[in-house]
């Protein structure tokens, strides 16, 4: 008989062991095929698969802060008035460093000097978070200042991000777009049927080669959405993506030598854009913005209100000196205003209702 400790009530009767559970057995087995084509995808998952890269984890949020290597035949130095040394040429490369720059630009007050107390505290905190405390502050602050002072050029003329108020910014706008069945041929058809001077049948062929055949959701996060007036004075909505790609010059043994505005000319940036399928990324972002404005912006009309995309190559921006390139292309800045019909066609190809 079990004995209770002093002062405790006696146990109610004899101890009885738990019954032995039945042996494990196999549960119901699905009889039909599993739907592998339905799921959550992103620009990165679509394009990485086309390059033979490993699949992304299931928790991928669609944020693109990578710093991909660029083929050497694209990254060729061009000596001109811009110079080949920039303040960010020695800033670390790779995904962690790229993510650090993205986080800084997400929270920085663009109207203040990067060295202002609040901005400086933010920069130091993000460097520490990324394990980059050893990085010298002066070149980074100089580089950030140049990014904010550089005129965008193109349809945005002399507009620069240093003039952008906080209330006119949407930082890291996350989205999940419902997809009907989307195939690579559908993506290619959009660009084949709506060509312009920079993108047309050749890029459509590249898209058609991607192993894309899926339905479900397309997820992503746009670095910056803003409303800005272009060279005509009309305000439109734009998507902005920060790119930390290193396109500088290497020596005969492949060691980095220099990286600055002269390496980010129009032809080089166009080749890099196509190489990494950035035009596809930009158009997916514009579809996300288009659907958002349909929902939230009164009397929205894409032909009037939708601008385009700006891709900012952070290591190649020349600062205020970029005004010398206007009205042409400014180093480090890719500004494109796609035909509205192409954005709407992609919207429909992804399952959107007209």
C-alpha positions in Angstrom: 0.0 0.0 0.0 1.3 3.5 -0.9 2.2 5.6 2.2 1.5 9.3 2.2 4.1 11.7 3.6 3.4 13.1 7.1 0.6 15.6 7.1 -0.7 14.6 3.6 -4.0 12.7 2.9 -3.7 9.0 2.1 -3.9 8.1 -1.6 -7.3 6.8 -2.7 -6.6 3.0 -3.1 -4.0 1.1 -4.9 -1.9 2.5 -7.8 -3.1 1.5 -11.2 -0.8 1.7 -14.3 -2.0 3.5 -17.4 -3.4 1.3 -20.1 -1.0 0.3 -22.9 -1.8 2.4 -26.1 -2.6 0.5 -29.3 0.2 0.1 -31.8 0.8 2.9 -34.3 -0.8 2.5 -37.7 -0.6 4.4 -41.0 -3.4 7.0 -41.4 -5.4 7.9 -44.5 -3.3 8.2 -47.6 -4.2 10.8 -50.3 -5.4 9.0 -53.4 -5.1 11.9 -55.9 -1.9 13.8 -57.0 -0.6 16.6 -54.9 -1.0 20.1 -56.3 2.7 21.2 -56.5 1.8 24.2 -58.7 -0.2 26.0 -56.0 1.7 28.0 -53.4 3.5 31.1 -52.4 6.0 32.5 -54.9 8.1 35.6 -55.4 10.2 37.3 -58.0 13.2 35.8 -56.4 11.9 32.3 -56.5 10.9 32.7 -60.2 14.3 34.0 -61.3 16.6 31.9 -59.0 15.0 28.8 -60.4 15.9 30.0 -63.9 19.5 30.4 -62.9 19.8 26.9 -61.3 20.0 28.4 -57.8 18.8 26.5 -54.7 15.1 26.9 -53.9 14.2 29.6 -51.4 12.9 28.7 -47.9 9.2 28.5 -47.4 9.3 31.6 -45.1 10.7 33.8 -47.9 9.0 37.2 -47.7 9.9 38.3 -51.1 12.3 41.0 -49.9 15.2 41.5 -52.3 18.3 42.8 -50.4 20.7 40.6 -52.2 24.0 41.9 -53.7 24.5 39.6 -56.7 27.7 39.1 -58.5 27.7 40.6 -62.0 29.5 38.9 -65.0 32.9 40.5 -65.7 31.9 41.2 -69.3 29.2 43.5 -67.9 31.2 45.2 -65.1 33.6 47.1 -67.3 35.1 50.5 -66.1 34.5 53.6 -68.2 36.7 56.6 -67.5 34.9 59.9 -67.9 34.1 63.0 -66.0 32.5 61.1 -63.1 35.6 59.4 -61.8 35.9 55.7 -60.8 36.1 56.1 -57.0 33.0 56.5 -54.9 32.6 56.6 -51.1 30.9 53.2 -51.0 33.4 51.3 -53.0 34.9 49.6 -50.0 31.6 49.0 -48.1 31.2 45.3 -47.7 29.3 43.3 -50.3 26.9 40.5 -49.8 23.3 40.0 -48.6 24.0 41.1 -45.0 25.6 44.4 -46.1 22.8 45.0 -48.6 20.2 44.4 -46.0 22.0 46.9 -43.7 21.8 49.6 -46.4 18.2 48.8 -47.0 17.3 49.1 -43.3 19.1 52.5 -43.1 17.3 53.9 -46.1 14.0 52.6 -44.9 14.1 54.7 -41.7 16.4 57.6 -42.6 15.0 61.1 -42.7 16.0 62.1 -46.2 15.5 65.9 -45.6 18.2 65.9 -42.9 21.9 65.4 -43.4 22.9 61.7 -42.9 25.2 62.9 -40.1 22.4 64.7 -38.2 22.0 63.3 -34.6 18.9 61.2 -35.3 20.2 59.8 -38.6 23.6 59.2 -37.2 22.2 57.2 -34.3 20.1 55.1 -36.8 23.2 54.4 -39.0 25.3 53.3 -36.0 22.5 51.1 -34.7 22.0 49.3 -38.0 25.8 48.8 -38.5 25.8 47.2 -35.0 22.8 45.1 -35.9 24.6 43.8 -39.0 27.9 43.2 -37.2 29.6 46.0 -39.2 30.6 48.2 -36.3 34.1 48.3 -37.6 33.1 50.1 -40.8 34.3 53.8 -40.9 31.3 56.1 -40.7 32.6 59.0 -42.9 32.5 57.2 -46.2 29.1 55.6 -45.5 27.6 59.0 -44.5 29.1 60.6 -47.6 27.7 57.8 -49.8 24.2 58.2 -48.3 24.4 61.9 -48.8 25.2 61.4 -52.5 22.3 59.0 -52.9 19.9 61.6 -51.5 21.4 64.5 -53.5 21.6 62.8 -56.9 19.0 64.0 -59.4 17.0 61.0 -60.8 17.0 62.2 -64.4 14.8 60.8 -67.1 11.1 61.5 -66.6 11.8 62.7 -63.0 14.3 65.4 -64.1 16.1 67.1 -61.2 13.9 65.5 -58.5 16.1 64.0 -55.8 15.2 62.0 -52.7 16.5 64.6 -50.3 13.4 66.6 -51.1 11.0 63.8 -50.2 9.0 64.3 -47.1 8.3 61.5 -44.7 4.6 61.7 -45.2 5.0 61.1 -48.9 6.8 57.9 -48.5 5.6 54.3 -48.0 8.6 52.2 -46.9 8.9 48.5 -47.5 5.4 48.1 -48.8 4.6 44.4 -48.5 2.1 42.7 -50.7 0.5 39.4 -51.5 -1.1 39.2 -54.9 -3.7 36.5 -55.7 -2.6 34.6 -58.8 -4.5 32.6 -61.3 -2.3 30.1 -63.2 0.8 32.1 -64.4 3.2 30.6 -66.9 6.5 31.9 -68.4 4.8 32.3 -71.8 2.2 34.6 -70.2 5.0 36.9 -68.8 6.8 36.9 -72.2 3.6 37.8 -74.1 3.1 40.9 -72.0 6.5 42.3 -73.1 6.2 41.0 -76.7 2.8 42.7 -77.1 3.8 46.0 -75.4 7.3 46.8 -76.5 9.2 50.1 -76.0 12.6 51.4 -76.7 14.3 49.5 -73.9 12.3 46.2 -73.6 10.7 44.1 -76.3 10.9 40.8 -78.0 14.5 40.0 -76.8 13.5 40.4 -73.2 10.3 38.5 -73.8 12.4 35.5 -74.9 14.4 35.6 -71.7 11.1 35.6 -69.7 9.7 32.7 -71.6 12.8 30.6 -70.7 12.0 30.9 -66.9 10.6 27.8 -65.3 7.4 29.6 -64.1 4.1 27.7 -63.9 2.3 28.4 -60.7 -0.9 29.7 -59.0 -1.6 30.9 -55.5 0.1 34.0 -54.2 2.9 36.3 -55.3 4.6 37.9 -52.3 7.1 40.8 -52.2 8.1 44.0 -50.5 8.8 47.3 -52.4 11.7 49.3 -50.9 10.0 52.6 -51.4 6.7 53.9 -52.9 6.4 57.7 -53.3 4.6 60.4 -55.1 6.8 62.8 -57.0 6.6 65.4 -59.7 8.6 64.8 -62.8 10.1 67.2 -65.3 6.6 68.1 -66.6 5.4 69.1 -63.1 2.8 66.3 -62.9 2.8 64.2 -59.8 2.7 60.4 -60.2 3.3 57.3 -58.1 6.7 55.6 -58.4 8.3 52.5 -57.0 11.9 52.7 -55.9 14.4 49.9 -55.4 17.8 50.3 -53.8 20.6 48.2 -55.4 24.0 47.7 -53.8 25.5 45.8 -56.7 29.3 46.3 -57.0 30.1 47.0 -60.7 33.6 48.3 -60.3 37.0 47.5 -61.9 39.2 44.6 -60.8 42.9 43.9 -61.5 44.3 41.0 -63.5 43.9 38.7 -60.5 40.3 39.6 -59.9 40.9 41.8 -56.9 38.7 44.9 -56.5 40.5 48.1 -57.5 37.8 50.9 -57.9 34.1 51.4 -57.9 32.4 54.7 -58.6 30.0 56.6 -60.8 31.9 56.0 -64.0 31.1 52.2 -63.7 27.4 52.9 -63.6 26.8 54.3 -67.1 23.6 53.7 -69.1 24.7 50.7 -71.1 26.2 48.9 -68.1 23.2 49.4 -65.9 20.8 48.3 -68.7 22.8 45.1 -69.1 22.8 44.4 -65.3 19.0 45.1 -65.2 18.4 42.5 -67.9 21.0 40.0 -66.4 19.2 39.9 -63.1 15.6 40.2 -64.4 15.1 43.5 -62.6 12.6 44.7 -65.3 10.4 41.8 -64.3 10.8 42.7 -60.6 9.9 46.3 -61.4 6.8 45.5 -63.3 5.6 43.1 -60.6 6.0 46.0 -58.2 4.0 48.3 -60.5 1.2 45.8 -60.6 1.2 45.6 -56.8 1.1 49.4 -56.7 -1.6 49.5 -59.3 -3.8 47.2 -57.3 -3.1 49.2 -54.1 -4.1 52.5 -55.8 -7.3 50.9 -57.2 -8.2 50.1 -53.7 -7.0 53.2 -51.8 -6.6 56.2 -54.2 -9.9 58.1 -55.0 -10.6 58.4 -58.8 -7.4 56.6 -59.6 -6.5 56.4 -63.3 -3.3 54.6 -64.2 -2.6 56.6 -67.4 -2.6 59.8 -65.2 -1.4 58.7 -61.8 1.0 55.8 -62.3 4.6 56.8 -62.9 7.2 54.1 -63.3 10.2 52.7 -61.5 13.5 54.0 -60.2 16.4 51.7 -59.6 19.1 53.3 -57.6 22.6 51.7 -57.7 23.9 53.1 -54.4 27.6 52.7 -55.1 27.4 54.7 -58.4 25.5 57.9 -57.5 27.5 61.1 -58.1 25.5 63.4 -55.8 24.8 67.0 -57.0 27.3 66.6 -59.8 24.8 64.4 -61.5 22.9 67.5 -62.6 25.6 67.8 -65.4 24.0 64.7 -67.0 20.5 66.2 -67.3 18.3 65.9 -69.3 20.1 62.6 -70.0 20.8 59.5 -67.9 22.4 60.1 -64.5 25.1 57.6 -63.4 23.6 55.1 -60.9 20.0 56.0 -61.7 17.7 53.9 -63.9 14.4 55.7 -64.4 11.8 54.1 -66.6 8.1 54.9 -67.3 6.6 51.8 -69.0 3.6 52.0 -71.2 0.5 51.8 -68.9 -0.9 49.1 -71.3 2.0 46.8 -70.4 1.4 47.2 -66.6 -2.4 46.5 -67.1 -1.6 43.5 -69.3 0.6 42.0 -66.7 -2.1 42.8 -64.1 -4.5 40.7 -66.1 -2.0 38.0 -66.8 -1.5 37.6 -63.0 -5.3 37.1 -62.6 -6.3 40.7 -62.0 -9.8 42.0 -63.0 -9.8 44.8 -65.5 
